[in-house]
Amino acid sequence: MKKSLKPWIGTGTTLIMAATFVAGCGSASNTTQETVKPSAAATAAATTAAGAKPFAGKTISLVTANHPWADAIKPLLPDFEKETGIKVNVESFFEDQLTQKLTVQFTSGSATPDVFMYRPLQEGKLFFKNGWVQPLDDYAKKDANYDFNDFSKSAIGSTTVDAKLAGIPIITEQEILYYRKDLLEKAGIAVPKTLDELQAAVKKLHDPKNEMYGFVARGQRSPLVTQVSSFLYSEGADFTNGDKATINTPEAVKAFTTYGTLLKDYAPPGVLNMSWPQAFGIFAQGKVAFLTDANSLYNNAIDPAKSQVADKVGFAVFPGGKAGSKPYSITSWGLAMNAKSGNKDATWAFIQWATSKDVVLKTQQKGNPGARTSVWDKPEGTTGFPAALVPIIKESAKAGVDHDRPTVISVGEARDAVGEIVQKLMTGETNIQPVADKANQALQTIMDKDKTK
Amino acid sequence: MIKKKGQGKRFLQTLLTFLVLIVFAFPFVWMLLASFKTQAQILSTGQLFVFKPTFHNYVAVFKEYDFLKFIWNSFVVAFGSTLLSLILGLPAAYAIARHHLQKLGLLILVARIIPGITFLIPWFILFSKIHLVDTYTALILSHMLVGLPFIIWIMISFFEALPTEIEESALIDGCTHHQVFLRIIMPISGPGVITSSLLSFIFSWNNFMFSIILAGDKTKTLPIAVFNFMSYSEINWGALMAAACIITLPVLLIALVSQRYVVSGLAAGAVKG
Amino acid sequence: MQYSWFNRNLKWIYTLPAVFFVLLMMLFPIIYTVRISFYEWSMSATTPPAWVGLGNYIALFKDERFWHAVGSTFYFTVAALALEVILGVAIALLLSREFKGKNLVKTVFLLPMVATPVAMGLVWMLIYEPTIGVANMMLKSMGLSPLLWLASPNQVIPSLVIVDVWEWTPMIALIIMAGLATLPSDPYEAADVDGASAWTKFVAITLPLLRPTIIVAAMLRLIDVLKTFDIIYATTQGGPNFSSETLNLYGYVQGFQYFKLGSASSLLVVFFMLVMGLTLFMIWMRKRLEGAS
């Protein structure tokens, strides 16, 4: 019995193995990044509706994050289709799943999606170095009507890698201070303008016996890094300086200590496991006086369906430290083109349309802070935000720093290394310098390894 | 005296059953209540059971275009993968149990031992090369890899527990092995088959990782719908809970119906001595 | 007796489709992963993988975080599995007798397993929230002091064990209930005639007859507990400070957050061998308990 089946099994397995070796010899082909010269047709696509529809009938795939920008763009897609004849298939995913899906598809050399949302500061450098994105310099500069120079310099700076334009910025954000107007009024405290004033105010309003905590912010290891960055910059420090890691300088340690002790002594219990949903959750339940985080999250504090203190929340510019008020002012999301896309010109037509002045005005009116200066300058460009927030945004953008995390390739690892310092402070570590030194060494190692990529 | 003891025991059993029910149902009840609350209410401790309900969340879920398509897709994939797993798995489990084919059983178990993430990139490469991404086929095949080992191993233990007398007497009566399997063993394997296929169905229904990678626009499954309510700057807790409740409903109904078929006791009298 | 070719080779005809299917689906991923584990690759389309031989494995064994993950995985697995098996058997017995509303109770009891894991993870995250969560609310109402639950490096794994036990005990109970349903009634009738007590019947008849089912349920659960991902990812992402980071989670981080496919693959290979080893151990134990070959 066994004898008769054995050759069967043998041939079958051999066939399978042969198939897998043929199919699986990796997808890393030694191609250098080509700079594609856009055809003249691409530039004519979105702007001249004078019957020129060179891509009519083409379909491109767009992958977005679950984001209000995607919600604002989706209803406008039929307009794009009418104008150009290009059909856009769009899929949306939660942040982490977006990265997962893009990673799997790009690793496999897939031609889809043609265009996608990405986080320039989190994955921009890596995606570029991996050859996954198509440099857009030539596309962006071809059409004068597109007015590439209208994009703010810092926004473009964050989507530029190795002097090449990796993507077009679509969403910007800054770190601000959220506070309880009623509590400050009752205690006769002015809105803090410096970190020292903030610490004093937090201490004064901290009343745990009555379930009122002075301060809350992100305490989870990796999420906190972007929010502690403003503390760093305002003390005159930074994650890196050129090729060196600088998270153990006296200024840096002071910044980390401020943030860490605020969370240790004046935050609700459990802050060690908090990212923004939990931090805003407790703030919205009226149990905290101050919160520092991104301005893009304001709905969680002032929407009556979400917050019990909706009408009592005030916005303020991030308090200044030794170096003044230096919150981050970054591009959180950009649009990029798949380097292996089969419809590059048509895809550019879409990107051009989606980031054109008209469309940016429309999306910004739905509350999506874009990167075009002209749109911010228009009065109708700011109607999408609460009136009180607009001056804060403009003020924060002025002195803002264009990154909120280490500007390395291995951002994930770097964030985990930096976050440890604050987490150690939060669990009561008093001698923080050795921890900072060790973390700095870890960050330096990551930076050195990145150099070889 | 005996009557009292019996009553006391029954009372204790009822109490325990109640307790078990409350403990295991509570988080789900919490979720159900939350699906009728606003976010502010969900996060507050004072409004656990007493609150002003809203249907807003359920409206939001159904306004989410294609929600019915999600349900259909999940159903097709779960049903398809479970059915195919039964067809491939039941005979295999029987043969492995009766002929002690341990090595093959172990080989099949290996599929379950491999961590799921191992499959993501290689499968995407494979399936996209043969143009099967965003098809029911790819999803069913990938879900089968989870359900099949499960069904096989549970059924192995069931088949091993069946006394061989029944089969032996049937063979003596002139049945072939194949007939024994189909006509004698299968009918009395109800509880095992129902249980293992229910579990396979549930695993497929909730499978998230494979669906994210292999599904596309046409074949999106339900777990992805839950994530729709988690966005960059807000988590729509209420709608998320509502979606989760809706997703659970079909499976609950199937479970309720199939429980009736888990009949007690072997075919009584089939073998006596 | 006449044996046709079909009947002679029946055991192969029955098993080979399943075996072939499994091999077909598994082979390429295994080869791919093992192969990449000997390289360092950030999944770049322009830079090919760089050969490092055993480099990834050596780095792994020197990695403090890896060993920590091993410890966490074991802690979580042993605690969760033990509780699930014991509770599962107990509850199966409790729910196996006849009573009114039995089907409804059994169906409700399935809920933890049926509900979408991601949603349940988020629900538990809110339940465990120290300030606004129900868990501390209940502790306070009983006069006990509130805990930090998921936010404490010491309490996080027990807290997660509770979630896992809550979610998966029903599965073990379900399998055992089906097993109980197929038990023959003869031994029980004989024992009743002899006047045996309920406990004696349980220990002398039920337990031995159920043993194969319990062991298989435990083994299947063991494999899944070791690979637990959804609830940990949804609630703590491995924190605080990596204290709840298990091997599977660390592998995911390496691959999809650090983009180090080589390291991730080596970790997955080691993880696989670990789970395989434990499974073989359980199978060997099963054989010994059976007595027969």
Short mmCIF file of C-alpha atoms in Angstrom, two decimals, chain B residues 14 17, chain C residues 94-103 105-106:
data_model
loop_
_atom_site.label_atom_id
_atom_site.label_comp_id
_atom_site.label_asym_id
_atom_site.label_seq_id
_atom_site.Cartn_x
_atom_site.Cartn_y
_atom_site.Cartn_z
CA THR B 14 -28.99 27.33 39.39
CA THR B 17 -25.31 28.98 36.38
CA LEU C 94 -22.59 22.67 35.16
CA LEU C 95 -24.30 23.38 31.86
CA SER C 96 -24.63 19.80 30.72
CA ARG C 97 -27.51 18.84 32.93
CA GLU C 98 -31.04 19.44 31.72
CA PHE C 99 -32.69 22.68 32.77
CA LYS C 100 -35.05 25.26 31.43
CA GLY C 101 -33.56 27.70 28.97
CA LYS C 102 -30.52 25.51 28.49
CA ASN C 103 -30.07 26.37 24.84
CA VAL C 105 -27.84 29.96 28.32
CA LYS C 106 -25.40 27.98 26.21
#
